[in-house]
C-alpha positions as MATLAB code, in Angstrom:
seq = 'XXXXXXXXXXXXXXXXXXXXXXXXXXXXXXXXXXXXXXXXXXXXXXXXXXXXXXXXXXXXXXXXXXXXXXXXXXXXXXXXXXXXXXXXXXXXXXXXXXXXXXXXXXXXXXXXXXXXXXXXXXX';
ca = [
     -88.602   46.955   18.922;
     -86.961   44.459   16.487;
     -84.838   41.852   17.245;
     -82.603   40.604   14.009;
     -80.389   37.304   13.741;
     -77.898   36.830   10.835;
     -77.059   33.838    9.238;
     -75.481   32.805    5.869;
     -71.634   33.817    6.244;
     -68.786   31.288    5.851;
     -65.339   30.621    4.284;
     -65.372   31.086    0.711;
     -62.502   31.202   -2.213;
     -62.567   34.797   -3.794;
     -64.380   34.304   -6.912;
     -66.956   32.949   -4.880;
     -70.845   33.861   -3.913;
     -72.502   33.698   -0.464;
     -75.877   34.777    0.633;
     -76.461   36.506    3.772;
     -79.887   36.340    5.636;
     -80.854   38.953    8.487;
     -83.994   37.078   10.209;
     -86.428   39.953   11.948;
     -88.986   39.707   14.912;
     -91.418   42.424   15.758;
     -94.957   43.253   13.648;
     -93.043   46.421   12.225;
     -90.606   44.856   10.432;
     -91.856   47.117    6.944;
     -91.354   50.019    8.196;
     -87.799   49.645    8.359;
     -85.056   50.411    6.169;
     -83.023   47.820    6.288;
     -79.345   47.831    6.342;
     -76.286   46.114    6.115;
     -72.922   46.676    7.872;
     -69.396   45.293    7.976;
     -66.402   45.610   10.407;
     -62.909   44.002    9.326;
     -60.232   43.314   12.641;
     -59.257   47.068   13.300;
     -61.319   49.206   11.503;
     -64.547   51.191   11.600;
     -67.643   49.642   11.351;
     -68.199   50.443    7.312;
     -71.547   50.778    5.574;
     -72.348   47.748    2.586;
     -75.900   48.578    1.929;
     -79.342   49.382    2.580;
     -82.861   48.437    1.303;
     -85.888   51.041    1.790;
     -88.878   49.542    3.689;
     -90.898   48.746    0.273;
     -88.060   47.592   -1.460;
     -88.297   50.004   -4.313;
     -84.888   52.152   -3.213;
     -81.504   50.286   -2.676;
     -78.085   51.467   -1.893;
     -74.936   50.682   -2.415;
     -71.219   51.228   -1.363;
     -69.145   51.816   -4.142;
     -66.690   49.218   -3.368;
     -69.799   46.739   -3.277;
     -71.927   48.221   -6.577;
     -72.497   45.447   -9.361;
     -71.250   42.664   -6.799;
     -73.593   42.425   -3.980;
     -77.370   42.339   -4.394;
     -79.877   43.600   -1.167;
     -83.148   42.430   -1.212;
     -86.322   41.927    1.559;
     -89.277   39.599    1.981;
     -91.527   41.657    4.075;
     -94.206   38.702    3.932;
     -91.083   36.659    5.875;
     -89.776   39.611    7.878;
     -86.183   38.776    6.353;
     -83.802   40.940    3.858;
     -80.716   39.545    2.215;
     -77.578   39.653    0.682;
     -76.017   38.486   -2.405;
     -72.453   39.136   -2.730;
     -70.887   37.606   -5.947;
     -67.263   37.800   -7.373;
     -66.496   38.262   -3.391;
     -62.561   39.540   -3.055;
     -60.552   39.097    0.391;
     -60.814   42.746    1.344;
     -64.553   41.755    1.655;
     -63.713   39.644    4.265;
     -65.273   40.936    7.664;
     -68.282   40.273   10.018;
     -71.467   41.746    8.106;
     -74.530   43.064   10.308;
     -77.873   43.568    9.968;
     -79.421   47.045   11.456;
     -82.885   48.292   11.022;
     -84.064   52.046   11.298;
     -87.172   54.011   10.656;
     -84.962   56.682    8.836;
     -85.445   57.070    5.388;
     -81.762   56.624    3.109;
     -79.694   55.845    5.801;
     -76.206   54.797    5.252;
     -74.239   56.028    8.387;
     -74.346   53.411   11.074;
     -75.208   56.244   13.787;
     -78.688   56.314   12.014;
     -79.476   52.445   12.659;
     -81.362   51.725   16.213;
     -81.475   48.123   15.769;
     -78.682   45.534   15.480;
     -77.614   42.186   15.081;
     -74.664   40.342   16.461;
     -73.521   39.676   12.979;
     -72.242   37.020   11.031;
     -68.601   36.137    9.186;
     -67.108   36.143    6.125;
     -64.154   35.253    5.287;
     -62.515   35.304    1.916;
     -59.349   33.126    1.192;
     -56.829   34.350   -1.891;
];
């Protein structure tokens, strides 16, 4: 079992950077891929991106790819998020969600999540 707390969102201009942090208990934190999430007001929880357990595979959604950067400290049970050049249709509450699936990018694949954190990106 893995518990996971995020932390890191905010108001910021568009233009703007923020880093997310997802903050893991449990021993087994490695053996998780490691994913992020994001639901806007009204829609479908959508997936952002998603770190393999060693860090050596990363995804991407395409609306994210060459903006936001996924990365995890397995030493400090933690993965992150860099989003750069954020845009106001990025604005939405981003989660954290762990699973022992390899290249998962559907949320129905994630056991694990957190309660998320906002982001909110003025024009």
């Amino acid at each position: 079992q893995v518990q996971l707390v995020e932390s890191g969102g905010g108001l910021v201009q568009a233009g703007g950077s923020l880093r997310l942090s997802c903050a893991a208990s449990g021993r087994t934190f490695s053996s998780y891929t490691m994913g992020w999430f994001r639901q806007a007001p009204g829609k479908e929880r959508e997936f952002v991106s998603a770190v393999s357990w060693s860090g050596g595979f990363t995804y991407y959604a395409d609306s994210v790819k060459g903006r936001f950067t996924i990365a995890r400290d397995n030493a400090k049970n933690a993965v992150y998020l860099q989003m750069n050049s954020l845009k106001p249709e990025d604005t939405a509450v981003y989660i954290c969600a762990a699973t022992y699936d390899d290249y998962a990018i559907i949320a129905r694949e994630y056991e694990h999540w957190g309660q998320g954190t906002q982001v909110t990106v003025s024009s």
